[in-house]
PDB file of C-alpha atoms and ligand atoms in Angstrom:
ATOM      1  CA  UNK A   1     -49.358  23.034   4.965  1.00  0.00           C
ATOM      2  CA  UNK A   2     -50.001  23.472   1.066  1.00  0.00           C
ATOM      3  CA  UNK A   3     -51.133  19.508  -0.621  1.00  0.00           C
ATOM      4  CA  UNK A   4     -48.925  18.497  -3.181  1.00  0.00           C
ATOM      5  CA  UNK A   5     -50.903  18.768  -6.437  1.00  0.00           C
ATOM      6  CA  UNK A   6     -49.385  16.493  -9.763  1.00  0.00           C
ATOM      7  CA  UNK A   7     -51.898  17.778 -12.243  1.00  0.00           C
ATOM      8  CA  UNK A   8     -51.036  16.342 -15.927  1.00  0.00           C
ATOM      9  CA  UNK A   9     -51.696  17.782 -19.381  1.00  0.00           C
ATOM     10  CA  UNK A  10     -52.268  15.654 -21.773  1.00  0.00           C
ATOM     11  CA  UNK A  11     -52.348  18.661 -24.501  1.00  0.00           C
ATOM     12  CA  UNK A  12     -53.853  16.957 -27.699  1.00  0.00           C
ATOM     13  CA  UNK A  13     -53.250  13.216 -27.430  1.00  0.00           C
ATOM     14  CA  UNK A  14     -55.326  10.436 -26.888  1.00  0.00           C
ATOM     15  CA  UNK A  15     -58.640   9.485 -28.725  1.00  0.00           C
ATOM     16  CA  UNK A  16     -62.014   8.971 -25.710  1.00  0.00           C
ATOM     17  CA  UNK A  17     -60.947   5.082 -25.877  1.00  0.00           C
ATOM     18  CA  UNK A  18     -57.079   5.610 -25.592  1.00  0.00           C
ATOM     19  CA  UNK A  19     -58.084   7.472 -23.005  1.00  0.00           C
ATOM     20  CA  UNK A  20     -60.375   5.083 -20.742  1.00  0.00           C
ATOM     21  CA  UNK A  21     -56.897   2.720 -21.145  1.00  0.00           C
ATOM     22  CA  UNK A  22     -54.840   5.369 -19.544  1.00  0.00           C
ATOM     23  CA  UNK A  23     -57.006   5.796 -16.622  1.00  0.00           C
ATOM     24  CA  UNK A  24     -57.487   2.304 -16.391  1.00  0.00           C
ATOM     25  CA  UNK A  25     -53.622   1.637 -16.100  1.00  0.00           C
ATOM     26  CA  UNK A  26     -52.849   4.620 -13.595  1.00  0.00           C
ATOM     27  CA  UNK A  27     -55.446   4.020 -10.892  1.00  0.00           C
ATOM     28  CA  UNK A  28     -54.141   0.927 -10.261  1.00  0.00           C
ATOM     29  CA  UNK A  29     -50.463   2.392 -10.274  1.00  0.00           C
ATOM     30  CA  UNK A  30     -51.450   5.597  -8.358  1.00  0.00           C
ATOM     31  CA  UNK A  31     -50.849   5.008  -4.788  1.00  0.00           C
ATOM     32  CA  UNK A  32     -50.911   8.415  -2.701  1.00  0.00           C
ATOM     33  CA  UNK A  33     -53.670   9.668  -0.995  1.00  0.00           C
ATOM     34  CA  UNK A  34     -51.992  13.026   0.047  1.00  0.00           C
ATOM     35  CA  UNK A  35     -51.769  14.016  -3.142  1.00  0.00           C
ATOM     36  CA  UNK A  36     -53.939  16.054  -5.187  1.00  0.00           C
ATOM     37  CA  UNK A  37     -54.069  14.028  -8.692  1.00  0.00           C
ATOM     38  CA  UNK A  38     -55.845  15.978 -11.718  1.00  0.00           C
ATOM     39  CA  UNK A  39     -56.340  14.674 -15.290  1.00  0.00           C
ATOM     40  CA  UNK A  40     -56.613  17.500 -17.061  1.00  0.00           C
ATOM     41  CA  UNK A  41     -57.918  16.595 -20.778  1.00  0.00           C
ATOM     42  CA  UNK A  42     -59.098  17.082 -24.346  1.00  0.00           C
ATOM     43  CA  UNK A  43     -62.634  18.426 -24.000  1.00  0.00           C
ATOM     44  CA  UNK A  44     -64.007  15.307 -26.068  1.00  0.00           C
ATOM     45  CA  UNK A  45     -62.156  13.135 -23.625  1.00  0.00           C
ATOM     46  CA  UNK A  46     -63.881  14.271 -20.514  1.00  0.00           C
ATOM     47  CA  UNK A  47     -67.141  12.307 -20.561  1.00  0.00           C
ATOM     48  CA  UNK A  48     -65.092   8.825 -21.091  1.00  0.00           C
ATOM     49  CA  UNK A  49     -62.527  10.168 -18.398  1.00  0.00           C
ATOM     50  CA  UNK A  50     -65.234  11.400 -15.800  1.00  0.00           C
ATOM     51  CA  UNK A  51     -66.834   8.211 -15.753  1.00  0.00           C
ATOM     52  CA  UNK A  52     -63.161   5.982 -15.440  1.00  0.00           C
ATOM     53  CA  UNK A  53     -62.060   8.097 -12.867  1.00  0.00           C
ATOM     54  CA  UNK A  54     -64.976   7.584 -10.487  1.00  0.00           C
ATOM     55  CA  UNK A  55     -64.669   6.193  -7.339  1.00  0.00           C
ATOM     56  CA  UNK A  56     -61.175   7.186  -7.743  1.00  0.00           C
ATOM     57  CA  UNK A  57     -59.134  10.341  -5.877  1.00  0.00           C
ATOM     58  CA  UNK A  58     -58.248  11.408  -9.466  1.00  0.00           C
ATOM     59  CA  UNK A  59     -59.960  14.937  -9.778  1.00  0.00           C
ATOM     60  CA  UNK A  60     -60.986  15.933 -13.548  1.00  0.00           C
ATOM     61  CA  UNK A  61     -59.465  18.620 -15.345  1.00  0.00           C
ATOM     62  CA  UNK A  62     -60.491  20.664 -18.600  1.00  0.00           C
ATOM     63  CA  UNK A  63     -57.581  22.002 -20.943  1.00  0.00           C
ATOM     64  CA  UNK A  64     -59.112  25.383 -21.607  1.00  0.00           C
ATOM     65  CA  UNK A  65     -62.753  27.366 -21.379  1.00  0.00           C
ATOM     66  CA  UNK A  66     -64.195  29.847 -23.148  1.00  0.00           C
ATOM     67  CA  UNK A  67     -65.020  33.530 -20.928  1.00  0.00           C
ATOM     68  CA  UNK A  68     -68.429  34.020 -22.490  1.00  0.00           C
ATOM     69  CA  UNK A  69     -71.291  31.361 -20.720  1.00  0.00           C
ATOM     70  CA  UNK A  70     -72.706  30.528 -23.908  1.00  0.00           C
ATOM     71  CA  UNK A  71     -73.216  31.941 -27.549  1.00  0.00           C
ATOM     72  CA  UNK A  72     -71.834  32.336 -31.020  1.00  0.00           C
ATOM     73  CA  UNK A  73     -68.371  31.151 -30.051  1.00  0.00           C
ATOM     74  CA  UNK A  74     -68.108  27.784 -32.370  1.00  0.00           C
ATOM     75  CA  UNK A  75     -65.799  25.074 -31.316  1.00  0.00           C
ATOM     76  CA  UNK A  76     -65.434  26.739 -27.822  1.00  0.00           C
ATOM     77  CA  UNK A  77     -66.576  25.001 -24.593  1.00  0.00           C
ATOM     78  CA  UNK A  78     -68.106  27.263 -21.672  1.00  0.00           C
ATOM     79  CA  UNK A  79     -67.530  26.835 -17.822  1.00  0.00           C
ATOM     80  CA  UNK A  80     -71.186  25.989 -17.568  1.00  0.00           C
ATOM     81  CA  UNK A  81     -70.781  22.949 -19.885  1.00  0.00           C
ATOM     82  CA  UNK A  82     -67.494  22.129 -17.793  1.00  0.00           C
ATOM     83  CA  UNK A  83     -68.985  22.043 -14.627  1.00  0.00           C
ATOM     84  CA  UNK A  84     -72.073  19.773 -15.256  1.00  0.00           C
ATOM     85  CA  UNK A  85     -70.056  17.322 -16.170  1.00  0.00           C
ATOM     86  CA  UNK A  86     -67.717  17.547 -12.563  1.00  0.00           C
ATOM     87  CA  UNK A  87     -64.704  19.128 -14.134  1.00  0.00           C
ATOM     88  CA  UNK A  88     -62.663  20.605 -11.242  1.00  0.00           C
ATOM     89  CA  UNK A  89     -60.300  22.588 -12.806  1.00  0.00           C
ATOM     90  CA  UNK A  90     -59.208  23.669 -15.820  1.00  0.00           C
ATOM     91  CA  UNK A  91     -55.862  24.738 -16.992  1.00  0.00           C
ATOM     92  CA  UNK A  92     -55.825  28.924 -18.312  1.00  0.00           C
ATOM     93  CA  UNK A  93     -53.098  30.420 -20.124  1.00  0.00           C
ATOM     94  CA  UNK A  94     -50.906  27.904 -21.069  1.00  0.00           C
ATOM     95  CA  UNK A  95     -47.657  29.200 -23.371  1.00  0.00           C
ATOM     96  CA  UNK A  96     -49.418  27.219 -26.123  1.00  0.00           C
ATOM     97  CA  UNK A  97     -52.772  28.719 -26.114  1.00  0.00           C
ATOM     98  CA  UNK A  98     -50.882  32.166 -25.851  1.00  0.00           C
ATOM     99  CA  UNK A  99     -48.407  31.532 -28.359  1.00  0.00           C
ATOM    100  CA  UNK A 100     -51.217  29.497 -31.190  1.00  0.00           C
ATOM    101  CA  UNK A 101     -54.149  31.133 -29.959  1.00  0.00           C
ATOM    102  CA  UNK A 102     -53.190  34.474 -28.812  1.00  0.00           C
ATOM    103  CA  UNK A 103     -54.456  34.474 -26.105  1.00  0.00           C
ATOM    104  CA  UNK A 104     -53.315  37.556 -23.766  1.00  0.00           C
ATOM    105  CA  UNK A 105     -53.048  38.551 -20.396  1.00  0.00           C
ATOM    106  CA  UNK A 106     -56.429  40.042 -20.428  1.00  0.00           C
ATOM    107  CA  UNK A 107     -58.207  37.283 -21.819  1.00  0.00           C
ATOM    108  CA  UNK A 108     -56.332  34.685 -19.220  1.00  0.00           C
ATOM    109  CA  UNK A 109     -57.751  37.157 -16.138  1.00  0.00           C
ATOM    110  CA  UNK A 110     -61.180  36.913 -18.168  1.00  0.00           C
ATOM    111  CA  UNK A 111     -61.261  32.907 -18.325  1.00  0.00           C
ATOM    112  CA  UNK A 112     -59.529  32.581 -14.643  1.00  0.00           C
ATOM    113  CA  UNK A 113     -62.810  35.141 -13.520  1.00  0.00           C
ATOM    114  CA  UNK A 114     -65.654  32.578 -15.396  1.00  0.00           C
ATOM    115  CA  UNK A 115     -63.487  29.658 -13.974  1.00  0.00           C
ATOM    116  CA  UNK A 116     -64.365  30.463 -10.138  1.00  0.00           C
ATOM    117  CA  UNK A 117     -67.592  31.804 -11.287  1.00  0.00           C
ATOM    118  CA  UNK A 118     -68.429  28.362 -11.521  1.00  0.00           C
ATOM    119  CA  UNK A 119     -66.588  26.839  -8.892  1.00  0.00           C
ATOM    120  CA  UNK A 120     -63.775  25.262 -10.887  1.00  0.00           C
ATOM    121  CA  UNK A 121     -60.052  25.994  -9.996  1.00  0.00           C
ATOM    122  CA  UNK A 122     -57.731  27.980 -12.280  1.00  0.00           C
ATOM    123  CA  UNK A 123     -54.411  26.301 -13.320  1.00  0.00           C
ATOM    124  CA  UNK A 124     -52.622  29.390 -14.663  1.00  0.00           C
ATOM    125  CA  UNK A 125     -49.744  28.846 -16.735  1.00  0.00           C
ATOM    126  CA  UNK A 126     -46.741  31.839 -16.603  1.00  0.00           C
ATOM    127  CA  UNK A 127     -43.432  31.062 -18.413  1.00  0.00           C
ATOM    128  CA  UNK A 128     -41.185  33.346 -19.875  1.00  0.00           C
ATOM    129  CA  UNK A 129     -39.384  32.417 -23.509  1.00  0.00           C
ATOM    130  CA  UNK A 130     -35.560  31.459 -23.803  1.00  0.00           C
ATOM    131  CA  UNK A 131     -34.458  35.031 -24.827  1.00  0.00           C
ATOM    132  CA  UNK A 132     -36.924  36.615 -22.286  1.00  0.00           C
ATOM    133  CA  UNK A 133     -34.428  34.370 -19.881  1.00  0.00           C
ATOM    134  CA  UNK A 134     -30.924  35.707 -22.021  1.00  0.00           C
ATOM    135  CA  UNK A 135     -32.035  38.917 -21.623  1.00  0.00           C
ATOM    136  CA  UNK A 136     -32.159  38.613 -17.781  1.00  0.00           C
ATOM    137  CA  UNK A 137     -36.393  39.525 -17.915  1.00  0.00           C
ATOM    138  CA  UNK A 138     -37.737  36.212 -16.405  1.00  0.00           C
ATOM    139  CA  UNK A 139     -38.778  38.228 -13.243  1.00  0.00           C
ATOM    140  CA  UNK A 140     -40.369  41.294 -14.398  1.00  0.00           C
ATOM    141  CA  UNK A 141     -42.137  38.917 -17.412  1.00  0.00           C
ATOM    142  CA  UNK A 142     -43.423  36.267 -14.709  1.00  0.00           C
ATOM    143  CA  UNK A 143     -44.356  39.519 -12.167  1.00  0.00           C
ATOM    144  CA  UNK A 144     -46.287  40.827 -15.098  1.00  0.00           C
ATOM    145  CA  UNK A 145     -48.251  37.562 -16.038  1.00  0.00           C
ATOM    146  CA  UNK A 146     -49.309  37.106 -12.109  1.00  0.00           C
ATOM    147  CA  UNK A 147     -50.862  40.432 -11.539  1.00  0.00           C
ATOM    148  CA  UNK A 148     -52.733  40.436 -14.479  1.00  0.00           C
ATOM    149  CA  UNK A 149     -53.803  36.981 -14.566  1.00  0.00           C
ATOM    150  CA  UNK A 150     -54.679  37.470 -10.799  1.00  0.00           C
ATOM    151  CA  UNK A 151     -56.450  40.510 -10.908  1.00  0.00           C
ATOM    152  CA  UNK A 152     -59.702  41.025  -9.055  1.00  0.00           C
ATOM    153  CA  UNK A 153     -59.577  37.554  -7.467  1.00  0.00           C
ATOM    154  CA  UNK A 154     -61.348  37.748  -3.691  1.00  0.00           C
ATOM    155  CA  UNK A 155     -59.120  36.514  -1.010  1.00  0.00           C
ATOM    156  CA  UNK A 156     -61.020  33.209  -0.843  1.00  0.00           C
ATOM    157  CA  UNK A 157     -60.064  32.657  -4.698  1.00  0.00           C
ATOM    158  CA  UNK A 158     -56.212  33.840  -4.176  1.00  0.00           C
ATOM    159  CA  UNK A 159     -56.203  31.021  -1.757  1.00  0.00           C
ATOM    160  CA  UNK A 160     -57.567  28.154  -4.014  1.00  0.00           C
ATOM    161  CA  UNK A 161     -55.860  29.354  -7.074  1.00  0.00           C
ATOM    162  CA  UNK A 162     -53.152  27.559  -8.647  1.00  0.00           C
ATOM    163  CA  UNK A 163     -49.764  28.795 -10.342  1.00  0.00           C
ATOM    164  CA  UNK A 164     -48.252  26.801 -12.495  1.00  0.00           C
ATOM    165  CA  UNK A 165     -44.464  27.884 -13.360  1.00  0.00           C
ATOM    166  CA  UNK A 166     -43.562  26.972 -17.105  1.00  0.00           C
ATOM    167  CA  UNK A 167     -40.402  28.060 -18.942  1.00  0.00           C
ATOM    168  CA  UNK A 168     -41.432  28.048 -22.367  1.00  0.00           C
ATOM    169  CA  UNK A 169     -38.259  26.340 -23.032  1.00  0.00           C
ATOM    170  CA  UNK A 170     -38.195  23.783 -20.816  1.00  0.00           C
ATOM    171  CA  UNK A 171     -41.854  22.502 -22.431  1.00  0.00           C
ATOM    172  CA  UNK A 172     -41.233  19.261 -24.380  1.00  0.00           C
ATOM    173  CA  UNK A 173     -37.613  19.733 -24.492  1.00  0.00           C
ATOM    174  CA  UNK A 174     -36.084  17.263 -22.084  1.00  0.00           C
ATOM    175  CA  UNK A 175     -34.702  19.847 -20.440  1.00  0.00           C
ATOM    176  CA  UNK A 176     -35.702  20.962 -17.077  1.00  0.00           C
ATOM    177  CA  UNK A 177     -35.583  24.026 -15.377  1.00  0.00           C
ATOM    178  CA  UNK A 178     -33.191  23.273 -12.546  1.00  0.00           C
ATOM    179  CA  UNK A 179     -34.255  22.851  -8.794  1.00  0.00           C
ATOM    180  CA  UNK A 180     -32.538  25.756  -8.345  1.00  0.00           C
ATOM    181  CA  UNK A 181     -34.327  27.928 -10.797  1.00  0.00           C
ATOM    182  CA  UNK A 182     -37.404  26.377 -10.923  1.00  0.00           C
ATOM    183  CA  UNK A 183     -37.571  27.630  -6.999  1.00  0.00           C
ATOM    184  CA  UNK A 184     -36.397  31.041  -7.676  1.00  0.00           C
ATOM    185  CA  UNK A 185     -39.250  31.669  -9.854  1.00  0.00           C
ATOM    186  CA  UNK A 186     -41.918  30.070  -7.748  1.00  0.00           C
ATOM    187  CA  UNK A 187     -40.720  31.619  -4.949  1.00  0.00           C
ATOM    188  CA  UNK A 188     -41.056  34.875  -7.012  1.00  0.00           C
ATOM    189  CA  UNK A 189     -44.454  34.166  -8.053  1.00  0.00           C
ATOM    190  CA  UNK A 190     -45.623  33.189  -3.881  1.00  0.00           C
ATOM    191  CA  UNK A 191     -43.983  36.478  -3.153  1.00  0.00           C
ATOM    192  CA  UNK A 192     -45.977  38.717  -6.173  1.00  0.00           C
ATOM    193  CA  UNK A 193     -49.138  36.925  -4.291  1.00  0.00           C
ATOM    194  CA  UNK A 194     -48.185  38.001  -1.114  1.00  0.00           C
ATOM    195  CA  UNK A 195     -47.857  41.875  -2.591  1.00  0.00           C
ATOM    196  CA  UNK A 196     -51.469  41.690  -4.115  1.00  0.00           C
ATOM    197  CA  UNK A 197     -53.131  39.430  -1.344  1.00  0.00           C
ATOM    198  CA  UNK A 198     -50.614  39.538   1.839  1.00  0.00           C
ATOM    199  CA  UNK A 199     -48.376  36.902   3.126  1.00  0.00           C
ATOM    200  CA  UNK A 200     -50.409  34.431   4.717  1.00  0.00           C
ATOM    201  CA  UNK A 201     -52.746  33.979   1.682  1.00  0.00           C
ATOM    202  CA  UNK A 202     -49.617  33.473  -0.412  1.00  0.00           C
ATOM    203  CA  UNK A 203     -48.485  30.815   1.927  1.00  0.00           C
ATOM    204  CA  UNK A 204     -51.745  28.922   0.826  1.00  0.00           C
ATOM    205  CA  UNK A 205     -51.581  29.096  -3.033  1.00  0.00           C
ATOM    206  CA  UNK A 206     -50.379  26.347  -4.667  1.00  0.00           C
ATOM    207  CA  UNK A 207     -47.348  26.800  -7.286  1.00  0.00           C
ATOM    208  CA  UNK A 208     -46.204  23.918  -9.470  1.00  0.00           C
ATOM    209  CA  UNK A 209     -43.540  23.182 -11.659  1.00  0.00           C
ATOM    210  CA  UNK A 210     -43.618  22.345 -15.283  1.00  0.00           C
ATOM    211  CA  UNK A 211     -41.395  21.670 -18.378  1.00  0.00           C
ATOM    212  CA  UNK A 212     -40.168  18.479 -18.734  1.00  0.00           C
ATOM    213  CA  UNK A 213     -41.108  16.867 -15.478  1.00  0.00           C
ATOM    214  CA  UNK A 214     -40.025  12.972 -15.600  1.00  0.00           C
ATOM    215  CA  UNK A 215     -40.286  10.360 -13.185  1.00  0.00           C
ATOM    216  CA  UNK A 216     -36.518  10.887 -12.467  1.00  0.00           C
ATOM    217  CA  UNK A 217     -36.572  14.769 -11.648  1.00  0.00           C
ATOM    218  CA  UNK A 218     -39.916  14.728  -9.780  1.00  0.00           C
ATOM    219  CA  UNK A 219     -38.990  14.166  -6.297  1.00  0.00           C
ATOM    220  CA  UNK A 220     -36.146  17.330  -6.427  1.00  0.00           C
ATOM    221  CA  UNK A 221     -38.415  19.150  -8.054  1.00  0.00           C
ATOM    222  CA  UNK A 222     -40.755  19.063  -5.622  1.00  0.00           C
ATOM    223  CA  UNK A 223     -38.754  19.209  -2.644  1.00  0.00           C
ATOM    224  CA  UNK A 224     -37.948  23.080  -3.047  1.00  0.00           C
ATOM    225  CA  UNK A 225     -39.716  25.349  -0.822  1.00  0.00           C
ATOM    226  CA  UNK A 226     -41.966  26.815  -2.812  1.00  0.00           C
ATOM    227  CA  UNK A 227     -42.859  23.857  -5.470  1.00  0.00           C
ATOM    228  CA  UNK A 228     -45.841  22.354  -4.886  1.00  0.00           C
ATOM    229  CA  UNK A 229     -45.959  19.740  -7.420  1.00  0.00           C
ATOM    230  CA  UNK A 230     -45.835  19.750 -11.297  1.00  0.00           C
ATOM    231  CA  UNK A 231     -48.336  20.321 -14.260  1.00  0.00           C
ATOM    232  CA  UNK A 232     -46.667  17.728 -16.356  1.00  0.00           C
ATOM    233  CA  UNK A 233     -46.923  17.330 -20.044  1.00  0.00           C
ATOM    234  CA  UNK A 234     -45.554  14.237 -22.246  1.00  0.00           C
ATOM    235  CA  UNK A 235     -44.946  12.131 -19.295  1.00  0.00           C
ATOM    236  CA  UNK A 236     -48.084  12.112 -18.348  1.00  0.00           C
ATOM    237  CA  UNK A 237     -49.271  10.347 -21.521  1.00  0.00           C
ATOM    238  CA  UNK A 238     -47.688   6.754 -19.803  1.00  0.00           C
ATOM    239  CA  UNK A 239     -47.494   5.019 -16.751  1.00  0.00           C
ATOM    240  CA  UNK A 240     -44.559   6.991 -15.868  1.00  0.00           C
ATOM    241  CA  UNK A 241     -47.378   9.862 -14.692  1.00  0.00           C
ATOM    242  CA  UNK A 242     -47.878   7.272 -11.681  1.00  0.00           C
ATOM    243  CA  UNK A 243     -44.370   6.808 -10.830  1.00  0.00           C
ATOM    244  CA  UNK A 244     -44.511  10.882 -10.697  1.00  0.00           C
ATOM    245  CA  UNK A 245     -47.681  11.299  -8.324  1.00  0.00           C
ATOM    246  CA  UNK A 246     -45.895   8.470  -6.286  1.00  0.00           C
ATOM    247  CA  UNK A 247     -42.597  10.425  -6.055  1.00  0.00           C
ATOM    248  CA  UNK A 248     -41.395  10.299  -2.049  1.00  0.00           C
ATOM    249  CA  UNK A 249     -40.447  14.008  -1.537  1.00  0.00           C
TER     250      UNK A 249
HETATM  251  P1  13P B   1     -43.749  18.584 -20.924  1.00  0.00           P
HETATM  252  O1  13P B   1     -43.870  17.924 -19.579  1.00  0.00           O
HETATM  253  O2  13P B   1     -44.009  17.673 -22.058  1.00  0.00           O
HETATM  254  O3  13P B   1     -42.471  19.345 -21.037  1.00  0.00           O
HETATM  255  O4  13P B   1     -44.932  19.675 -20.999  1.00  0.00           O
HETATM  256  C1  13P B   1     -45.103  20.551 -19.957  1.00  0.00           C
HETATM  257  C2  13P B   1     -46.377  21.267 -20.134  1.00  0.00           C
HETATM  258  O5  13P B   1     -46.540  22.041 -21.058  1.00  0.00           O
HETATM  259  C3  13P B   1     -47.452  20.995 -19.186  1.00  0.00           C
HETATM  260  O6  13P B   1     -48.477  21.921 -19.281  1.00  0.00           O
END
């Protein structure tokens, strides 16, 4: 039985005050315990954020890492930093790091590698584009950004990774993938896993859902097969992010 995981992004909004508010307003509104909640947030945020969350099931999230443990990378924040102050995971790929920051296939396996070096969890981010969709490629695309992203993960890491499915043009749109395709894609991406690790490791890994998650879609969402939550962008800038961890599914 995979744990439903509502992980949000808050991409980059809120100042290290804003963000104390935020916190302060959702753990009162947050009311599952078998969910897996993660904050994941700007890098100056996560000092402010680790403190408000504690005593609190909300697990701390980082927005991005750098592959390299330390060195002439300036403005870049290393896994090593991450971890000492109890980030858990840390989102790797997403469509607008790869799209603004160029940031390829190799370089996501690279940062998803130093991520479980230091014991935090990998949130990878695959999405294909609205034409890559037009031109009937979504499969081969997502297939693509799995195996590479996954590469030379042990068993143990397959298990704990995380998937997150994002059509690039369902991200800030308003419009959703539907259940329907959102669960043909994960349940593309669980069966890629099961070709590189076997089946009952792929029954393990957590896939989510993102692009335009709401407090109204959430609970369809989720209920597919293969969706095990969402990575959830500008809803989960308001108290609406509650009402999404608190979907019944
Ligand atoms: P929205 O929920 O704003 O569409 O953003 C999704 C996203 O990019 C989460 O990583």
């Amino acid at each position: 039985m995979r744990k439903r995981m509502v992980a949000g992004n808050w991409k980059m909004n809120k100042t290290p005050r804003e963000a104390v508010d935020l916190v302060n307003l959702l753990k009162d509104k947050i009311d599952k315990e078998d969910v897996d909640v993660v904050l994941c947030v700007p890098a100056i945020n996560l000092i402010a954020v680790a403190e408000s969350i504690m005593h609190t099931n909300i697990k701390l999230g980082a927005e991005n890492l750098h592959y390299e443990n330390c060195g002439a990378y300036t403005g870049e924040t290393s896994a090593t930093m991450l971890k000492e102050i109890g980030v858990k995971y840390v989102i790797v790929g997403h469509s607008e790091r790869r799209s603004y920051f160029k940031e390829n296939d190799v370089i996501v396996n690279k940062k998803v590698l130093k991520a479980f070096e230091y014991g935090i969890i990998p949130i990878v981010c695959v999405g294909e584009s609205l034409e890559e969709r037009e031109d009937d490629i979504t499969i081969e695309k997502i297939r693509i950004q799995v195996k590479k992203a996954l590469k030379n993960l042990t068993d143990k890491q397959a298990e704990s990774v995380v998937v997150a499915y994002e059509p690039i043009w369902a991200i800030g749109t308003g419009k959703h993938a539907t259940n329907e395709q959102a669960q043909e894609i994960c349940h593309e991406i669980r069966k890629c896993i099961g070709e590189m690790f076997g089946e009952k490791i792929a029954q393990k890994t957590r896939i989510l859902y993102g692009g335009s998650v709401n407090g109204k879609n959430a609970n369809e969402l989720f209920a597919m097969p293969d969706i095990d939550g969402g990575l959830v962008g500008g809803a989960s800038l308001k108290e609406e992010f509650a009402n999404i961890v608190n979907a019944d599914v």
